[in-house]
Amino acid sequence: MPKPGDAVVVCRADGSSSFYLLDVDHEDLFGRLAAGEDLTETEAGQLIAAQKAMLLYLASLNEKVMETLEAMANAPGSYGDAATGALN
């Protein structure tokens, strides 16, 4: 189950999608980063998680890319670390 600080991409049955950074004020983190403030290791990790989620979300907006990702995820025997390692 997702925990605070995790980034989550939600793909809905209607084809829509969105991403969330759970229990983290990402605008504050981006503001601090832009101001040149140092971030803790945890905060830096949260920003990396948000970046990955945002990239997956943006990819989901491209129908052909999303169709390919869905085909990969739904292909028999293709789901696992070897098949999806690049997404982790």
Tab-separated table of C-alpha atoms in Angstrom:
chain	number	residue	atom	x	y	z
A	1	MET	CA	0.000	0.000	0.000
A	2	PRO	CA	1.206	3.547	-0.659
A	3	LYS	CA	2.750	5.428	2.253
A	4	PRO	CA	3.213	9.141	2.963
A	5	GLY	CA	5.870	10.515	0.631
A	6	ASP	CA	5.127	8.013	-2.154
A	7	ALA	CA	4.244	9.210	-5.614
A	8	VAL	CA	1.279	7.395	-7.159
A	9	VAL	CA	-0.027	7.349	-10.713
A	10	VAL	CA	-3.750	6.588	-10.929
A	11	CYS	CA	-5.085	5.044	-14.154
A	12	ARG	CA	-8.881	4.929	-14.209
A	13	ALA	CA	-11.213	2.645	-16.125
A	14	ASP	CA	-12.509	5.647	-18.104
A	15	GLY	CA	-9.001	6.160	-19.535
A	16	SER	CA	-8.152	9.220	-17.472
A	17	SER	CA	-5.129	9.382	-15.213
A	18	SER	CA	-3.436	11.649	-12.693
A	19	PHE	CA	-0.554	11.569	-10.272
A	20	TYR	CA	-0.258	12.405	-6.594
A	21	LEU	CA	2.551	12.901	-4.099
A	22	LEU	CA	1.023	11.613	-0.873
A	23	ASP	CA	1.086	13.794	2.257
A	24	VAL	CA	3.863	16.039	0.931
A	25	ASP	CA	3.676	19.748	0.089
A	26	HIS	CA	5.489	19.502	-3.244
A	27	GLU	CA	5.049	23.213	-3.951
A	28	ASP	CA	6.982	23.994	-0.770
A	29	LEU	CA	9.738	21.575	-1.783
A	30	PHE	CA	9.980	23.074	-5.279
A	31	GLY	CA	10.046	26.582	-3.783
A	32	ARG	CA	12.844	25.659	-1.393
A	33	LEU	CA	14.776	23.982	-4.192
A	34	ALA	CA	14.362	27.050	-6.431
A	35	ALA	CA	15.571	29.275	-3.577
A	36	GLY	CA	18.740	27.194	-3.335
A	37	GLU	CA	17.925	25.712	0.049
A	38	ASP	CA	19.320	22.312	0.950
A	39	LEU	CA	16.832	19.470	1.046
A	40	THR	CA	17.099	16.482	3.330
A	41	GLU	CA	17.730	13.074	1.792
A	42	THR	CA	14.074	12.188	2.402
A	43	GLU	CA	12.834	15.373	0.707
A	44	ALA	CA	15.137	14.826	-2.278
A	45	GLY	CA	13.777	11.276	-2.567
A	46	GLN	CA	10.231	12.601	-2.502
A	47	LEU	CA	11.015	14.954	-5.376
A	48	ILE	CA	12.543	12.098	-7.371
A	49	ALA	CA	9.422	9.991	-6.727
A	50	ALA	CA	7.233	12.894	-7.861
A	51	GLN	CA	9.328	13.307	-11.014
A	52	LYS	CA	8.941	9.623	-11.903
A	53	ALA	CA	5.194	9.748	-11.279
A	54	MET	CA	4.850	12.884	-13.368
A	55	LEU	CA	6.758	11.292	-16.256
A	56	LEU	CA	4.505	8.230	-16.135
A	57	TYR	CA	1.459	10.509	-15.987
A	58	LEU	CA	2.642	12.514	-19.002
A	59	ALA	CA	3.322	9.295	-20.882
A	60	SER	CA	-0.234	8.189	-20.106
A	61	LEU	CA	-1.513	11.279	-21.887
A	62	ASN	CA	-0.020	9.967	-25.106
A	63	GLU	CA	-2.487	7.341	-26.293
A	64	LYS	CA	0.010	5.228	-28.260
A	65	VAL	CA	2.496	5.149	-25.395
A	66	MET	CA	-0.290	4.241	-22.964
A	67	GLU	CA	-1.519	1.462	-25.262
A	68	THR	CA	2.015	0.038	-25.373
A	69	LEU	CA	2.373	0.234	-21.576
A	70	GLU	CA	-0.998	-1.473	-21.130
A	71	ALA	CA	-0.048	-4.215	-23.609
A	72	MET	CA	3.209	-4.797	-21.724
A	73	ALA	CA	1.417	-4.930	-18.385
A	74	ASN	CA	-1.314	-7.258	-19.670
A	75	ALA	CA	0.856	-9.660	-21.706
A	76	PRO	CA	0.996	-13.153	-20.160
A	77	GLY	CA	4.239	-13.707	-18.270
A	78	SER	CA	5.631	-10.245	-18.975
A	79	TYR	CA	4.902	-8.584	-15.641
A	80	GLY	CA	7.834	-8.614	-13.265
A	81	ASP	CA	11.147	-6.974	-12.487
A	82	ALA	CA	12.769	-8.094	-15.738
A	83	ALA	CA	9.984	-6.700	-17.922
A	84	THR	CA	9.344	-3.460	-16.023
A	85	GLY	CA	12.712	-2.719	-14.412
A	86	ALA	CA	13.134	0.504	-16.369
A	87	LEU	CA	9.915	1.860	-14.840
A	88	ASN	CA	11.090	1.329	-11.255
